[in-house]
XYZ file of C-alpha atoms in Angstrom:
647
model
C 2.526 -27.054 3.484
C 1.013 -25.773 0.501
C 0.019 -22.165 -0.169
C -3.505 -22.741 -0.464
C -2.769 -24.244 3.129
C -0.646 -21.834 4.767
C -4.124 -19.385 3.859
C -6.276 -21.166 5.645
C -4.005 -21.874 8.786
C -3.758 -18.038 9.419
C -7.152 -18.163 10.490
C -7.332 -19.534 14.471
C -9.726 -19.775 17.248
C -9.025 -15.246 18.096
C -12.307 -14.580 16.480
C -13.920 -14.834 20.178
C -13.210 -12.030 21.865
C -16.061 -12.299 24.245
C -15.989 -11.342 28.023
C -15.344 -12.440 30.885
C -11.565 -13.497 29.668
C -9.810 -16.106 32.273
C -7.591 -14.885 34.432
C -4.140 -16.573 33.082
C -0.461 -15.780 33.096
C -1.241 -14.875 29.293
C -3.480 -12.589 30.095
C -1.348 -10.814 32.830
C 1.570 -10.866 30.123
C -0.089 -9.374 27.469
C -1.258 -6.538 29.590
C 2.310 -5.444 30.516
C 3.668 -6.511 27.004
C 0.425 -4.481 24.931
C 0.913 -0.835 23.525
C 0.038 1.480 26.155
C -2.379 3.983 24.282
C -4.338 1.134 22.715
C -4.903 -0.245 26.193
C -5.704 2.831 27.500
C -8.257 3.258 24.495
C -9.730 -0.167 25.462
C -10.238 0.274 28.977
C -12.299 3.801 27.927
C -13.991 1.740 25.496
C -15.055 -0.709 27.737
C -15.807 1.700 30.208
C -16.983 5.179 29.137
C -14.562 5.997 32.040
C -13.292 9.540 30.361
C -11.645 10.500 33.599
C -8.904 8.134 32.411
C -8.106 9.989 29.677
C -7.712 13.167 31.622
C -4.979 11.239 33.717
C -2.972 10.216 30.173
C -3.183 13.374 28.300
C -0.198 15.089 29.789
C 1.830 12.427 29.323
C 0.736 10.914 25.486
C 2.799 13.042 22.698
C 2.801 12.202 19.293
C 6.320 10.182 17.821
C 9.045 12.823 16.846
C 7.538 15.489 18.414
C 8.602 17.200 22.118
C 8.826 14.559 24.451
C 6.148 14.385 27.247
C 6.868 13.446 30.595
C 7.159 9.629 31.393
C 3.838 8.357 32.657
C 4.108 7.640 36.046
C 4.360 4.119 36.987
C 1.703 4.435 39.182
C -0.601 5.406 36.629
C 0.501 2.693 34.658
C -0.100 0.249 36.954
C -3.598 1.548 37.850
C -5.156 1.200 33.632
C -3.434 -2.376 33.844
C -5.298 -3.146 37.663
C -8.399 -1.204 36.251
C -8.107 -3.271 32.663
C -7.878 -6.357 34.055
C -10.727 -5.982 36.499
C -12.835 -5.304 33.505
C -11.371 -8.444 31.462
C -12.244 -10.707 34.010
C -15.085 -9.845 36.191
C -18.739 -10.824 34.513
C -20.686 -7.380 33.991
C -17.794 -5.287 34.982
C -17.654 -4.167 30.864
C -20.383 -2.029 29.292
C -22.232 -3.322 26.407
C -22.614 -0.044 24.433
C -20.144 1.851 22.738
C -18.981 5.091 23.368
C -20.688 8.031 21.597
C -18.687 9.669 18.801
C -18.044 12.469 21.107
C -16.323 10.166 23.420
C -14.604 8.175 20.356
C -13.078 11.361 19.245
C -11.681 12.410 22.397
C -10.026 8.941 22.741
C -8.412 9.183 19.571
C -7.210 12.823 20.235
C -6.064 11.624 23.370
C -4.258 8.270 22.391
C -2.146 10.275 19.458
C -1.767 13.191 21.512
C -3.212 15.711 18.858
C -6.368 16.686 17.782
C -8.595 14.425 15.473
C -10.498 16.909 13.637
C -14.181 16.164 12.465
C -13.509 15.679 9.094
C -11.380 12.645 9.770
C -13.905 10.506 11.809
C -15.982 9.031 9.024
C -12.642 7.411 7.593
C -11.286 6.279 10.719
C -14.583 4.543 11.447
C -14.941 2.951 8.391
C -11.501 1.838 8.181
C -10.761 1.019 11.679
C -13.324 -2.014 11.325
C -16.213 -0.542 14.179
C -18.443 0.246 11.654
C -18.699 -2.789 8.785
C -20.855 -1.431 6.182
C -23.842 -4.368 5.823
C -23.505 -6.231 2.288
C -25.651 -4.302 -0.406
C -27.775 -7.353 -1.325
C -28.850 -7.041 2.699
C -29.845 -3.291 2.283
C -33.560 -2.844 2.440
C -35.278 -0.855 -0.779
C -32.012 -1.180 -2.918
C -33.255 -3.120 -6.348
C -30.931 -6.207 -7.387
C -28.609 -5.692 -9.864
C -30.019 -6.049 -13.386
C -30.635 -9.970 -14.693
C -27.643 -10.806 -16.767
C -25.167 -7.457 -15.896
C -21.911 -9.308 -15.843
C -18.713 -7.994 -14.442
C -15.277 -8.678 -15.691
C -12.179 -7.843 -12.881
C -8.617 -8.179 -14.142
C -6.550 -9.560 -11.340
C -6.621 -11.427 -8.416
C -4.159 -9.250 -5.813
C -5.201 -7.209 -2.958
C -7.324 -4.741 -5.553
C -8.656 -7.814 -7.049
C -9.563 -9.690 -4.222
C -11.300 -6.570 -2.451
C -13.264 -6.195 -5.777
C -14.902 -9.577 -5.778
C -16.066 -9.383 -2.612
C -17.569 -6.496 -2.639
C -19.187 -7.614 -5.965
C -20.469 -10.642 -4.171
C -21.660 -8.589 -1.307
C -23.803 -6.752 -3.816
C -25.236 -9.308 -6.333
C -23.081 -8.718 -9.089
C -22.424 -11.670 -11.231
C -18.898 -11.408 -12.256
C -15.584 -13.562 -12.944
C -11.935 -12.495 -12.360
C -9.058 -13.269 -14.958
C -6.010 -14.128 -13.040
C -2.431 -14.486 -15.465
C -1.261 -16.756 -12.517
C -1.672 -19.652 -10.811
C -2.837 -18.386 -7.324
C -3.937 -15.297 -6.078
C -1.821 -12.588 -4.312
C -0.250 -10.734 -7.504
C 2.744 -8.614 -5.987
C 2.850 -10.609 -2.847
C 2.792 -14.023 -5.049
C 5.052 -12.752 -7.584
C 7.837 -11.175 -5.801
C 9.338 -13.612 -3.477
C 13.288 -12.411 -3.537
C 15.120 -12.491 -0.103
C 14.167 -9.831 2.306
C 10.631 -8.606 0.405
C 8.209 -6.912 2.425
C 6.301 -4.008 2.946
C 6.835 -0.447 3.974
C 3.091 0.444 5.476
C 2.711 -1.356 9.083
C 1.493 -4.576 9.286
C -1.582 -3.782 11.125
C -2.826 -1.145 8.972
C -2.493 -3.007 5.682
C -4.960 -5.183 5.349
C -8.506 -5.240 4.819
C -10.734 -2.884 7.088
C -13.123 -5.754 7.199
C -10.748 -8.253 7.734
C -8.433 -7.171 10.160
C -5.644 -9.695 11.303
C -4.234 -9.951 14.713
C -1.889 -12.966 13.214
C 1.338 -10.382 11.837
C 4.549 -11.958 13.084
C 6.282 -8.801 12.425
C 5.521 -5.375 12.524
C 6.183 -4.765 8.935
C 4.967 -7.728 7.224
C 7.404 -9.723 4.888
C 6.333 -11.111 1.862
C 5.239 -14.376 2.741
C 3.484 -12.597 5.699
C 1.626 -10.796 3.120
C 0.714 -13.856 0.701
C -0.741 -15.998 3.813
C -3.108 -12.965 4.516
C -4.705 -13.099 0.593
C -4.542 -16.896 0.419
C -6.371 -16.377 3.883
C -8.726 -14.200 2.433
C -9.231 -15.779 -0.900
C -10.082 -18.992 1.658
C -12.267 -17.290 4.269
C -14.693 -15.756 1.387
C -14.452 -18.595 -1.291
C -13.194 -15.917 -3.641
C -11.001 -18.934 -5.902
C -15.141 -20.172 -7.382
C -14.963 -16.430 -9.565
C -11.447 -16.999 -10.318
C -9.911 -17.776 -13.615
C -6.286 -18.776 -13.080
C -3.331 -19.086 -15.552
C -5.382 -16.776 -17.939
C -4.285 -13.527 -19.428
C -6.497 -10.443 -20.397
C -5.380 -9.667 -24.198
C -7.393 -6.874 -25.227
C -10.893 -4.678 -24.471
C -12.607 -3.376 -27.321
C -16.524 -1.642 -26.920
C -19.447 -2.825 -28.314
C -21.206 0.296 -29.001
C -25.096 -1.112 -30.039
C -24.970 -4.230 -27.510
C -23.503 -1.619 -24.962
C -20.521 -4.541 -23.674
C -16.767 -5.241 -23.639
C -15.346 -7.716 -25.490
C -12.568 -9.042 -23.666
C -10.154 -11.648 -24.962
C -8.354 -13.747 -22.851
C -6.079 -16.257 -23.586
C -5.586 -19.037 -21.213
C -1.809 -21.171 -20.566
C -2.178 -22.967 -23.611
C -2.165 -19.976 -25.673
C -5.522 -20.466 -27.138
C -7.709 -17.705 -27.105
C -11.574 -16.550 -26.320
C -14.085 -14.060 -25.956
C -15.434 -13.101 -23.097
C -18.575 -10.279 -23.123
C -19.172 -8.113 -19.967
C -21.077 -5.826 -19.204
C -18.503 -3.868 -17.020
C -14.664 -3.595 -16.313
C -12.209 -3.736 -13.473
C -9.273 -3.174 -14.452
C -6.912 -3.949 -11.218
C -3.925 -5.585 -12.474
C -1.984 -3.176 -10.446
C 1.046 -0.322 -11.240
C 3.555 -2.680 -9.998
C 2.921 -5.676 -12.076
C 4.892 -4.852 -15.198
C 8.497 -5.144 -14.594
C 11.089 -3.897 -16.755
C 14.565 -4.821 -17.588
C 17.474 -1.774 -17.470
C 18.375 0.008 -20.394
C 21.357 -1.477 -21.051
C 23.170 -3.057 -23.649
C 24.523 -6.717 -24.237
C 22.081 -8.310 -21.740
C 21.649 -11.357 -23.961
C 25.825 -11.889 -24.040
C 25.945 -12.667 -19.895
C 26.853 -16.304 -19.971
C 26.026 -16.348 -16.050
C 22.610 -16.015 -14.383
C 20.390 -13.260 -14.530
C 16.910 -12.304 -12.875
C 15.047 -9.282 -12.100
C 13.891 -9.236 -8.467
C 10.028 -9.662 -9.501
C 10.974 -13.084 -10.819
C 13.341 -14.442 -8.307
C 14.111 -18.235 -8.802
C 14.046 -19.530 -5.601
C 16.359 -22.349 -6.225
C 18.661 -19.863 -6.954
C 22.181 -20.768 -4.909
C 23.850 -17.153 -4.226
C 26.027 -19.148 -1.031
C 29.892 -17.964 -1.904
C 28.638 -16.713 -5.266
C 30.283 -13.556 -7.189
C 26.878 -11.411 -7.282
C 25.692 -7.445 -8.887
C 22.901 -6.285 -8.581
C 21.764 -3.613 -10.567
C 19.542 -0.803 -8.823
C 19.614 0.600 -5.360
C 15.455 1.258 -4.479
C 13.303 -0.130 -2.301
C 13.531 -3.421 -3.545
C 17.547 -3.847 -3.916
C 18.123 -2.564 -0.710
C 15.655 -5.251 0.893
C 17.600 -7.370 -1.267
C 20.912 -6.768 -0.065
C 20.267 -6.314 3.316
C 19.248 -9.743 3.509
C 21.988 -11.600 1.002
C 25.488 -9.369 1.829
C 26.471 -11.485 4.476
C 25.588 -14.986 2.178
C 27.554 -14.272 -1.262
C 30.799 -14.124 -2.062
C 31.154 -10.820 -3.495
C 28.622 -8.558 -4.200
C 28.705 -5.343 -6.272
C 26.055 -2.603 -6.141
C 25.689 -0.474 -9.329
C 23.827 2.321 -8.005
C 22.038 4.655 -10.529
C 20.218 7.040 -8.175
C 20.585 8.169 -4.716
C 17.091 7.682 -2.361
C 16.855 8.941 0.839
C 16.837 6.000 3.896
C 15.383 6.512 7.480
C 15.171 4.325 9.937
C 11.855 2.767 12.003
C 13.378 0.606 14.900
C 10.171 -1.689 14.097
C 10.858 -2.718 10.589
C 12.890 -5.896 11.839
C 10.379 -6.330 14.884
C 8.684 -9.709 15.966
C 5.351 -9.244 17.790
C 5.614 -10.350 21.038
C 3.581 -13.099 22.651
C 1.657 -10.750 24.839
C 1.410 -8.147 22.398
C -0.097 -11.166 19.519
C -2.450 -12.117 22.805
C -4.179 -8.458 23.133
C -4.337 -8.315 19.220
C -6.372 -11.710 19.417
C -8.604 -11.848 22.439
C -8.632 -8.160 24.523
C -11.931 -6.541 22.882
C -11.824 -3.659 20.206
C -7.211 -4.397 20.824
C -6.670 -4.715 17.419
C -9.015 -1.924 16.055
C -7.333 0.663 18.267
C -4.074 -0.295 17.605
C -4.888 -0.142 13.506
C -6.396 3.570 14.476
C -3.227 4.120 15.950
C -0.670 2.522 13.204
C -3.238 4.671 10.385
C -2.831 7.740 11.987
C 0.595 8.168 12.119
C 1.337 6.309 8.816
C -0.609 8.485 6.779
C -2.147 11.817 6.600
C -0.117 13.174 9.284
C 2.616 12.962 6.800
C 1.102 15.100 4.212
C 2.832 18.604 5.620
C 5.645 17.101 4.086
C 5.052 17.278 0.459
C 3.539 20.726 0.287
C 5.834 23.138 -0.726
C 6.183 26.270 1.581
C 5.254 29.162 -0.628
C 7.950 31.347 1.337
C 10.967 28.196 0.964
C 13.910 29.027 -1.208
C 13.262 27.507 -4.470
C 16.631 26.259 -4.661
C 16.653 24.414 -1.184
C 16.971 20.998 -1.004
C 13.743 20.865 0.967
C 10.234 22.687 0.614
C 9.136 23.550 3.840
C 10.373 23.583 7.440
C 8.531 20.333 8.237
C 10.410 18.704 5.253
C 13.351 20.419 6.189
C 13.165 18.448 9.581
C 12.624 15.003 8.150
C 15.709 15.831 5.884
C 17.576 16.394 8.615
C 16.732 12.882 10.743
C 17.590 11.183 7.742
C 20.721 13.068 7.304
C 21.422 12.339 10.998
C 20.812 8.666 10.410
C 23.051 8.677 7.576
C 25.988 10.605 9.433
C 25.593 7.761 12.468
C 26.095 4.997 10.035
C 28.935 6.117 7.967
C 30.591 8.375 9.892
C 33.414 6.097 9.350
C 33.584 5.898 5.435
C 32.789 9.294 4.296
C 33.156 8.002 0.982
C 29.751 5.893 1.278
C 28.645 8.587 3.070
C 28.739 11.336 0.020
C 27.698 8.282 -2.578
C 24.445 7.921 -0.888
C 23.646 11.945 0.154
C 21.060 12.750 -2.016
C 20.636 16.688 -3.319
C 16.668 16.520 -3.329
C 13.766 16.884 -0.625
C 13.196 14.154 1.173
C 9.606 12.209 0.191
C 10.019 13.457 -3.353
C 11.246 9.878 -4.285
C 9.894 6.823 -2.156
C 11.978 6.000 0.447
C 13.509 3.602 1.667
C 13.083 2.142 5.127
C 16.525 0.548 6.447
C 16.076 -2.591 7.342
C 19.780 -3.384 7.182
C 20.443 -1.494 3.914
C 22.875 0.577 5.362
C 24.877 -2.361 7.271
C 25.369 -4.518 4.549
C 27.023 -1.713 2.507
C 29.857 -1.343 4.969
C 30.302 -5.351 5.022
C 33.914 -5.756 3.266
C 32.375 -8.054 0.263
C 30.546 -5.028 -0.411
C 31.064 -2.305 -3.082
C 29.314 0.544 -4.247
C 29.391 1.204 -8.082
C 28.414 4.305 -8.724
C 30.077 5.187 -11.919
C 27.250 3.846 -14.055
C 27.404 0.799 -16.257
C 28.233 0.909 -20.275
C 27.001 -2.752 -21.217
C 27.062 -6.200 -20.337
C 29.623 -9.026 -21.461
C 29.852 -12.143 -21.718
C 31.295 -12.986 -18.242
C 29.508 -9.342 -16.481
C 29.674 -5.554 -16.345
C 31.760 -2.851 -17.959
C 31.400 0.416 -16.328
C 31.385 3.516 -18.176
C 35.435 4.438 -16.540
C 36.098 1.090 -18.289
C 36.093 -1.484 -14.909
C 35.649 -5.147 -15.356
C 33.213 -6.867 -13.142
C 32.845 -10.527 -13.167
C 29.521 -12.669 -11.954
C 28.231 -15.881 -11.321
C 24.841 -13.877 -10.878
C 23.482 -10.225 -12.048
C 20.208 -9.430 -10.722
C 18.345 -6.615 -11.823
C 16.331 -4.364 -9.336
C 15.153 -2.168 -11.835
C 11.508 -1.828 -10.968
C 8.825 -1.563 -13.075
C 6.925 0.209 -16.104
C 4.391 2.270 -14.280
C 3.871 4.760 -16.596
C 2.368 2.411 -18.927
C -0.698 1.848 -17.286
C -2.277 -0.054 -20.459
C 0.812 -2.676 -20.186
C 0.108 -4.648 -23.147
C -3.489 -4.582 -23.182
C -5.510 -2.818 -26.157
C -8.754 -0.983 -25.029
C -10.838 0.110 -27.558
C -14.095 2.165 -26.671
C -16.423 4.050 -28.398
C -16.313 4.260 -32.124
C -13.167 2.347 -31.756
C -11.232 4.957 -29.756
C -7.932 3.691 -28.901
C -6.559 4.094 -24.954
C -3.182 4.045 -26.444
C -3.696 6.167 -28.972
C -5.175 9.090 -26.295
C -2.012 8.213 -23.840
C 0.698 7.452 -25.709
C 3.832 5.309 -23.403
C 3.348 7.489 -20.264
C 0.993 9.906 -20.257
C -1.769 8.200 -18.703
C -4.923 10.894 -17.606
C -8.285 10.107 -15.838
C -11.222 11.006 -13.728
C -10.605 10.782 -10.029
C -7.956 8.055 -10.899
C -10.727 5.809 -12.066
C -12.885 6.647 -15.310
C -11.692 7.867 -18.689
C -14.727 9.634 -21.151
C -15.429 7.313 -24.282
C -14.869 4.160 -22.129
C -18.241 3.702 -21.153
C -18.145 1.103 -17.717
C -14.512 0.614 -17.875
C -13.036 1.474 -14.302
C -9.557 1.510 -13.312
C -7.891 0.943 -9.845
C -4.811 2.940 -8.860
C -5.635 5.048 -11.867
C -3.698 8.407 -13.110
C -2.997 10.649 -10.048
C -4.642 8.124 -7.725
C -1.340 6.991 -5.720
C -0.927 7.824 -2.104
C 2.827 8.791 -2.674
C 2.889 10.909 0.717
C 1.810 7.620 3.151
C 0.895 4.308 3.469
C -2.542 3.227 2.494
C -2.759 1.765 -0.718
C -5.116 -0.741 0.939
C -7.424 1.882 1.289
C -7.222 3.745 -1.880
C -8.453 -0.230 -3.024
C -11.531 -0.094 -0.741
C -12.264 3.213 -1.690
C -12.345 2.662 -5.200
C -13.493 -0.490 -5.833
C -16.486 1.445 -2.899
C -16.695 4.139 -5.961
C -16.915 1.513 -8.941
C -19.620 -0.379 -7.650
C -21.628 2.886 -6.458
C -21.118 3.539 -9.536
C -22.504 -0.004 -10.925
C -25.493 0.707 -8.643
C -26.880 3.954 -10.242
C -26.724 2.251 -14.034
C -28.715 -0.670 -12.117
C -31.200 1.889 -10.124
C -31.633 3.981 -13.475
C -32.571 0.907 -15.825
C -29.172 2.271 -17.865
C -26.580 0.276 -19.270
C -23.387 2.344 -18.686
C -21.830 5.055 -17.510
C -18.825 7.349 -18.782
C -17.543 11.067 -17.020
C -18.042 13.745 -19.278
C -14.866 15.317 -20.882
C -15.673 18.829 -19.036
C -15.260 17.115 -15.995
C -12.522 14.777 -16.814
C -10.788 18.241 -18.047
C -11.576 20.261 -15.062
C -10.545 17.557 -12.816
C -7.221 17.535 -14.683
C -6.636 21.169 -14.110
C -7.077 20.323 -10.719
C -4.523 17.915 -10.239
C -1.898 20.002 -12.528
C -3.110 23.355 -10.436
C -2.637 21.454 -6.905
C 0.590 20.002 -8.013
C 2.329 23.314 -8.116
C 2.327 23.697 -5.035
C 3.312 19.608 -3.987
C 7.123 18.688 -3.226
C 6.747 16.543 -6.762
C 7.263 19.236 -8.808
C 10.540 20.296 -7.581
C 13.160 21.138 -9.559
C 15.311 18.357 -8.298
C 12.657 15.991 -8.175
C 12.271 12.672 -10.705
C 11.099 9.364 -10.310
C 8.544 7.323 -10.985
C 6.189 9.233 -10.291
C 7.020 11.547 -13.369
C 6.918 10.598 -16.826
C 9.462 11.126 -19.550
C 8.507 14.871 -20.140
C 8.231 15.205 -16.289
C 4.809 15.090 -15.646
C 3.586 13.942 -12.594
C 0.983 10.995 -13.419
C 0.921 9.064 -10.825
C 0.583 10.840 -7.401
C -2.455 11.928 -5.885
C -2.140 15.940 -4.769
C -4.046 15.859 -1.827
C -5.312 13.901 1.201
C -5.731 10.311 1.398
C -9.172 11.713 3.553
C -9.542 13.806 0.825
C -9.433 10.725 -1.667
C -12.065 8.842 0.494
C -14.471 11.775 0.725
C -14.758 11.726 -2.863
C -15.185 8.155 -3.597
C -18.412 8.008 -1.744
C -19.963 7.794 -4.748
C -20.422 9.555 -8.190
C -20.863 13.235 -8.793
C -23.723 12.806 -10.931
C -23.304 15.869 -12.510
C -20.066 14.805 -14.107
C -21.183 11.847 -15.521
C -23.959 10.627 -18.264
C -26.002 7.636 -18.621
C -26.239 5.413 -21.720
């Protein structure tokens, strides 16, 4: 089956989710099979009956937290009776929906801790129960301006989200796409074991939310069906440009337009003039090879993870790899017990934990609710949101009262560091020497981390070794390490990540008087507006922008809906106005900065023992965003009007 295919099979008959449902052995299944909260939520729903909740709220606690007391089964067995009475029996459902009142006390209830005020805009938006209507359907707004022509670079998840939304408002516009299909990281990246650390039911699309996950963590090709799905669904491929690479931006000050050149797969070039830019080609798109010498002398194979051959035979094979992140440890979890011999050069500790659902199938009763119980699968997204992001945040803010010189910053972080440390001990508490290779000396969440997925098993196989000596070049036949060991390999794959810090990559942006992007951010020092705008770059918006990641939770879905929200709000006040662009003014774009650089004093980023990607090479944290992610929302509502002018 092709790709374009497997998109448009993901797509069955669970878009009916009308009552009365049949009365089936499915039905029955799925009721004892389904989360319990999200059922509980349903029946309310479906109900208004808030008695219900009283029942359930000494019992519901949130995960990691003091245990409640087991629900009775009695009261278990009286939301199922209760549930399925509603399911099945015509008129037994309301047809209204609770008020917000009632809404919030469900949610407090079904997480077991408040949901304050501030956070139910968000969760409504993004839980799918209230789907904006398409601007070119809002009454009074005036069409965008005859001609105004939008350029988007890339066709992933940003991408995607940013033509529709375009379409949805009128905006003419075409998207440049360097490959062949659409999906960016999730068509790219295709090595054994990829997938994705946010929860399958949170990341997608809040208006296109999926009940079709076969895990709970999607894999890779999990997360490819969903675009192609997407890309299928809302005909996004017609705006598409495929095989066709974005060379350079450069202003046109009098005619008030980019002039981007492209330059398709037979390497001939072209100009393109728009009237805007969206830049979305993504901080993880740009991978890098390690800094190591002799790479060109290894007469075997070698690959970097982001460009996995798939007809790559690793069966009995002598294999390193080269990096020990996120990526090489979904790697090796999934090839140790395939190769011959693998060696892991490890050049920096990360901190593991374990989430029994990372390996999870959805179960047939569970996949049943998701697709045909009513307002199922946006309760259980409230539910996989809430405690996959901002209830996370307590642990990357630095106690003000916390040793300096702790390993952790606070007494919540202090806690995670020990479950991971517990983790660790329960793995290895049979080869202490693995176990003091992989202890790391700073806070937990300062780094990503890494969810074990089967990391932590494969390193203990016996055709494993850990290298952690660090490597002096290549050779022809492998790796010298820096003590002077030989390695030998069929294969050397590199798990090295990727050149965030270069935001540009190897565009050229030009603005204003011929202003140079590179110029004003060097290699890695990338600086912004709210992650999105830069002053003298009149209508060119970026997505995942400087200090715009969500490095403390999941959600980069939404930080894509929110900004791609901003840039077209945005869009919409040059087009109300009779303007042609837009720019922030460099008092705010300062101010703003002092902001972030204030706030980040007191984040877990700034650490003394903390460096990653995140940082740049003087140490600067570029890339996370300080605060919230409901923070982050609340201000991409739309522009500050103040901050910005009008050309």
């Amino acid at each position: 089956m092709s790709e374009h295919a497997q998109g448009a099979a993901i797509a069955r008959d669970w878009h009916d989710r009308s009552l009365p449902l049949a009365d089936t052995d499915e039905l029955r299944n799925a009721l004892e099979e389904a989360n319990l909260q999200t059922l509980l939520m349903v029946y309310v729903h479906l109900t208004h009956d808030a008695a219900m909740l009283d029942v359930f709220s000494n019992y519901i606690r949130p995960p990691f937290s003091v245990p409640g007391t087991e629900v009775p089964d009695e009261y278990l067995q009286e939301l199922r009776t209760k549930l399925h009475h509603v399911l099945t029996t015509p008129g037994a459902a309301r047809e209204d929906d609770p008020s917000e009142a009632l809404m919030q006390r469900m949610m407090s209830v079904g997480v077991g801790e408040e949901v304050a005020d501030e956070f139910l805009p968000l969760l409504m938006d993004q839980i799918g129960f209230k789907l904006p209507k398409p601007r070119k359907e809002i009454e009074g707004r005036p069409a965008p301006q005859s001609g105004f022509k939008v350029l988007v670079i890339g066709a992933g998840m940003t991408g995607l989200a940013a033509s529709l939304k375009l379409e949805e408002a009128g905006y003419e516009h075409i998207v440049i796409e360097k490959n062949p299909e659409v999906g960016g990281t999730w068509y790219e990246n295709r090595y054994p074991g990829v997938g994705v650390d946010t929860p399958s039911h949170f990341y997608s699309y809040s208006f296109e939310i999926t009940p079709e996950w076969t895990h709970y963590h999607p894999k890779g090709v999990d997360m490819q069906k969903y675009l192609l799905h997407v890309a299928d669904k809302y005909d996004l491929r017609r705006n598409i440009r495929f095989n066709t690479e974005v060379v350079s931006l450069r202003y046109d000050d009098a005619e008030a337009v980019w002039n981007v050149t492209v330059r398709g797969k037979d390497g001939a070039e072209e100009v393109i003039r728009a009237n805007a830019v969206i830049n979305a080609h993504g901080p993880v798109n740009r991978w890098k090879w390690p800094d190591i010498p002799g790479r060109e002398e290894f007469q075997g194979k070698m690959m970097h993870t982001a460009t996995w051959d798939p007809s790559t035979r690793i069966e009995g094979k002598r294999v390193g790899i080269i990096g020990t992140g996120a990526s090489a440890a979904q790697l090796i979890g999934a090839i140790a017990d395939q190769v011959g011999d693998l060696t892991v050069f490890m050049r920096t500790r990360y901190w593991s934990i374990y989430n029994p659902e990372i390996n999870h199938e959805v179960s047939p009763g569970m996949k049943f609710a998701l697709r045909y119980i009513p307002h199922f699968r946006e309760w259980f997204r409230f539910r996989v949101y809430w405690f996959a992001a901002d209830g996370l945040y307590g642990n990357v803010v630095k106690d003000p009262e916390w040793p300096v010189d702790s390993p952790s910053v606070s007494a919540a972080n202090e806690g995670a560091r020990q479950w991971a440390l517990a983790h660790l001990e329960a793995k290895f508490h049979d080869r202490p020497d693995l176990k003091e290779k992989l202890t790391p000396d700073f806070p937990i969440f300062s780094k990503r981390i890494i969810l074990d997925a089967g990391w932590f098993d494969a390193l203990k196989q016996p055709n494993v070794t850990l290298e952690d000596g660090g490597i002096e070049c290549f050779t022809p036949k492998g790796i010298r390490t820096k003590d002077g060991k030989e390695y030998e390999f069929d294969i050397i794959i590199c798990a090295t990540g990727f050149d965030v810090a270069n935001m540009m990559g190897k565009l050229e942006i030009h603005g204003r008087g011929g202003r140079s992007l590179r110029d004003e951010w060097g290699l890695d020092d990338p600086r912004s507006y709210l992650g999105v705008t830069v002053p003298g770059y009149p209508n060119y918006f970026m997505t995942v922008g400087p200090n715009s990641a969500p490095n403390h939770a999941a959600g980069q879905n939404l930080i894509s809906e929110a900004q791609v929200h901003y840039i077209i709000e945005c869009l919409d006040w040059i087009n109300a106005n009779g303007a042609r662009a837009v720019e922030p003014k460099t008092e705010a774009f300062e101010a703003w900065n002092r902001q972030v650089e204030e706030q980040m004093k007191h984040m877990i980023w700034t650490h003394p023992r903390a460096n990653s990607y995140y940082n740049n090479s003087k140490g600067r944290v570029f890339l996370s965003w300080p605060w919230r992610l409901v923070d982050l929302w609340n201000q991409t509502r739309g522009p500050n009007k103040e901050h910005f002018e009008l050309h």
